[in-house]
Tab-separated table of C-alpha atoms in Angstrom:
chain	number	residue	atom	x	y	z
H	1496	UNK	CA	-50.474	29.342	25.289
H	1497	UNK	CA	-48.843	28.244	28.386
H	1498	UNK	CA	-50.850	29.457	31.640
H	1499	UNK	CA	-47.355	30.923	32.422
H	1500	UNK	CA	-47.482	33.100	29.260
H	1501	UNK	CA	-50.938	34.069	29.938
H	1502	UNK	CA	-50.387	35.026	34.011
H	1503	UNK	CA	-46.889	37.121	32.570
H	1504	UNK	CA	-49.693	38.826	30.135
H	1505	UNK	CA	-52.344	39.566	32.257
H	1506	UNK	CA	-49.716	41.266	34.922
H	1507	UNK	CA	-48.735	43.509	31.928
H	1508	UNK	CA	-51.950	44.391	31.019
H	1509	UNK	CA	-52.606	45.146	34.819
H	1510	UNK	CA	-49.790	47.193	35.131
H	1511	UNK	CA	-50.521	49.281	32.187
H	1512	UNK	CA	-53.723	49.684	33.242
H	1513	UNK	CA	-52.486	51.156	36.591
H	1514	UNK	CA	-49.254	52.796	34.712
H	1515	UNK	CA	-49.582	55.876	36.653
H	1516	UNK	CA	-50.344	54.400	40.327
H	1517	UNK	CA	-46.370	52.905	41.746
H	1518	UNK	CA	-48.569	52.239	44.646
H	1519	UNK	CA	-51.214	49.733	42.962
H	1520	UNK	CA	-48.737	47.917	40.791
H	1521	UNK	CA	-46.726	47.344	43.661
H	1522	UNK	CA	-49.987	45.658	45.509
H	1523	UNK	CA	-50.891	43.954	42.909
H	1524	UNK	CA	-47.673	42.251	42.589
H	1525	UNK	CA	-47.640	41.681	46.034
H	1526	UNK	CA	-51.330	39.991	46.248
H	1527	UNK	CA	-50.029	37.707	43.206
H	1528	UNK	CA	-46.844	36.630	45.103
H	1529	UNK	CA	-49.015	35.628	48.198
H	1530	UNK	CA	-51.748	33.647	46.119
H	1531	UNK	CA	-49.096	32.144	44.362
H	1532	UNK	CA	-47.585	30.799	47.125
H	1533	UNK	CA	-50.734	30.015	48.968
H	1534	UNK	CA	-51.833	28.238	46.374
H	1535	UNK	CA	-48.711	26.008	46.122
H	1536	UNK	CA	-48.772	25.798	50.356
H	1537	UNK	CA	-52.513	24.589	49.665
H	1538	UNK	CA	-51.389	22.025	46.458
H	1539	UNK	CA	-53.526	23.443	44.430
H	1540	UNK	CA	-54.382	21.401	41.285
H	1541	UNK	CA	-52.776	23.726	38.193
H	1542	UNK	CA	-56.080	24.986	36.730
H	1543	UNK	CA	-57.232	25.953	40.228
H	1544	UNK	CA	-53.777	27.723	40.869
H	1545	UNK	CA	-54.041	29.352	37.471
H	1546	UNK	CA	-57.529	30.668	38.433
H	1547	UNK	CA	-56.370	32.074	41.831
H	1548	UNK	CA	-53.472	33.775	40.455
H	1549	UNK	CA	-55.472	35.498	37.850
H	1550	UNK	CA	-57.935	36.890	40.426
H	1551	UNK	CA	-55.316	37.657	42.533
H	1552	UNK	CA	-53.609	39.976	39.356
H	1553	UNK	CA	-57.270	41.352	38.671
H	1554	UNK	CA	-58.483	41.715	41.918
H	1555	UNK	CA	-58.739	45.507	42.544
H	1556	UNK	CA	-59.138	46.291	38.823
H	1557	UNK	CA	-62.474	47.929	39.861
H	1558	UNK	CA	-60.442	51.028	42.293
H	1559	UNK	CA	-59.846	53.107	39.362
H	1560	UNK	CA	-63.298	53.030	37.537
H	1561	UNK	CA	-65.245	53.458	40.576
H	1562	UNK	CA	-62.875	56.371	42.157
H	1563	UNK	CA	-63.710	58.200	38.401
H	1564	UNK	CA	-67.532	57.179	38.599
H	1565	UNK	CA	-68.189	57.381	42.800
H	1566	UNK	CA	-65.379	59.603	43.724
H	1567	UNK	CA	-64.512	56.858	46.044
H	1568	UNK	CA	-63.954	53.144	46.019
H	1569	UNK	CA	-65.009	51.839	48.902
H	1570	UNK	CA	-64.703	47.769	48.904
H	1571	UNK	CA	-68.502	47.140	47.714
H	1572	UNK	CA	-67.454	49.718	44.942
H	1573	UNK	CA	-64.832	47.670	44.194
H	1574	UNK	CA	-66.751	44.581	44.179
H	1575	UNK	CA	-69.301	46.406	41.844
H	1576	UNK	CA	-67.330	47.816	39.063
H	1577	UNK	CA	-64.672	45.321	38.982
H	1578	UNK	CA	-66.220	42.167	36.914
H	1579	UNK	CA	-66.728	44.451	34.329
H	1580	UNK	CA	-63.598	45.442	33.344
H	1581	UNK	CA	-61.806	41.842	34.449
H	1582	UNK	CA	-64.116	40.291	31.768
H	1583	UNK	CA	-63.109	42.369	29.155
H	1584	UNK	CA	-59.678	42.042	30.000
H	1585	UNK	CA	-59.388	38.277	29.895
H	1586	UNK	CA	-61.858	38.311	27.197
H	1587	UNK	CA	-59.107	40.153	25.280
H	1588	UNK	CA	-56.541	37.506	26.202
H	1589	UNK	CA	-58.762	34.865	25.307
H	1590	UNK	CA	-59.528	33.039	28.338
H	1591	UNK	CA	-62.325	30.713	28.299
H	1592	UNK	CA	-65.833	31.868	29.412
H	1593	UNK	CA	-65.908	29.961	31.965
H	1594	UNK	CA	-62.775	30.683	33.136
H	1595	UNK	CA	-63.816	34.272	33.245
H	1596	UNK	CA	-66.881	33.609	35.089
H	1597	UNK	CA	-65.332	32.086	38.185
H	1598	UNK	CA	-62.595	35.147	38.563
H	1599	UNK	CA	-64.985	37.359	38.038
H	1600	UNK	CA	-67.155	36.191	40.843
H	1601	UNK	CA	-63.952	36.167	42.767
H	1602	UNK	CA	-63.244	40.090	41.971
H	1603	UNK	CA	-66.914	40.492	42.664
H	1604	UNK	CA	-66.557	38.852	46.043
H	1605	UNK	CA	-63.403	39.899	47.565
H	1606	UNK	CA	-63.923	42.313	50.217
H	1607	UNK	CA	-67.090	39.879	50.999
H	1608	UNK	CA	-65.331	38.131	53.776
H	1609	UNK	CA	-68.847	36.963	55.612
H	1610	UNK	CA	-69.612	34.669	51.985
H	1611	UNK	CA	-65.933	33.309	52.721
H	1612	UNK	CA	-66.937	32.010	55.972
H	1613	UNK	CA	-69.771	30.533	55.734
H	1614	UNK	CA	-69.881	28.913	52.387
H	1615	UNK	CA	-65.986	27.985	52.547
H	1616	UNK	CA	-64.565	25.165	50.588
H	1617	UNK	CA	-68.210	25.107	48.239
H	1618	UNK	CA	-68.211	28.838	46.986
H	1619	UNK	CA	-64.200	28.747	47.153
H	1620	UNK	CA	-62.867	25.506	45.828
H	1621	UNK	CA	-59.472	27.036	45.169
H	1622	UNK	CA	-58.139	26.940	48.673
H	1623	UNK	CA	-58.958	23.898	50.862
H	1624	UNK	CA	-58.358	25.152	53.898
H	1625	UNK	CA	-61.116	28.057	55.547
H	1626	UNK	CA	-58.242	29.783	57.304
H	1627	UNK	CA	-55.737	29.826	54.649
H	1628	UNK	CA	-59.164	30.997	52.566
H	1629	UNK	CA	-59.972	33.960	54.595
H	1630	UNK	CA	-55.931	34.783	54.887
H	1631	UNK	CA	-55.728	34.808	50.907
H	1632	UNK	CA	-58.907	37.292	50.782
H	1633	UNK	CA	-57.472	39.657	53.771
H	1634	UNK	CA	-54.380	40.499	51.124
H	1635	UNK	CA	-56.614	41.165	48.563
């Protein structure tokens, strides 16, 4: 299956996941658009672009479960709850395990700016320029 089709299917699943919350749907579409643009501007290879766009789509998947479980959805709780739900959704779409692991890592760290600034390209090779990396994750 083409990566564009998988991204479209993932977006549809995320829209359904957030079906009663138009603000979150708008946010995930906006973040995906920013990730897509930044990835293209950084001239990512095709696979890194795909992973970046998928991570952007599922980055906030932990909000609703955190709210249901804890009554709030701080960044830490989003990072804690998100990977489980992202893994499930990505698995349903037939993603490869290595790609699931990478996307879940990004979901589980999308509010951890200190890691981005310290580790830079070693932990986040999808984005080559540290300023773009920080900007990218700030939109998350």
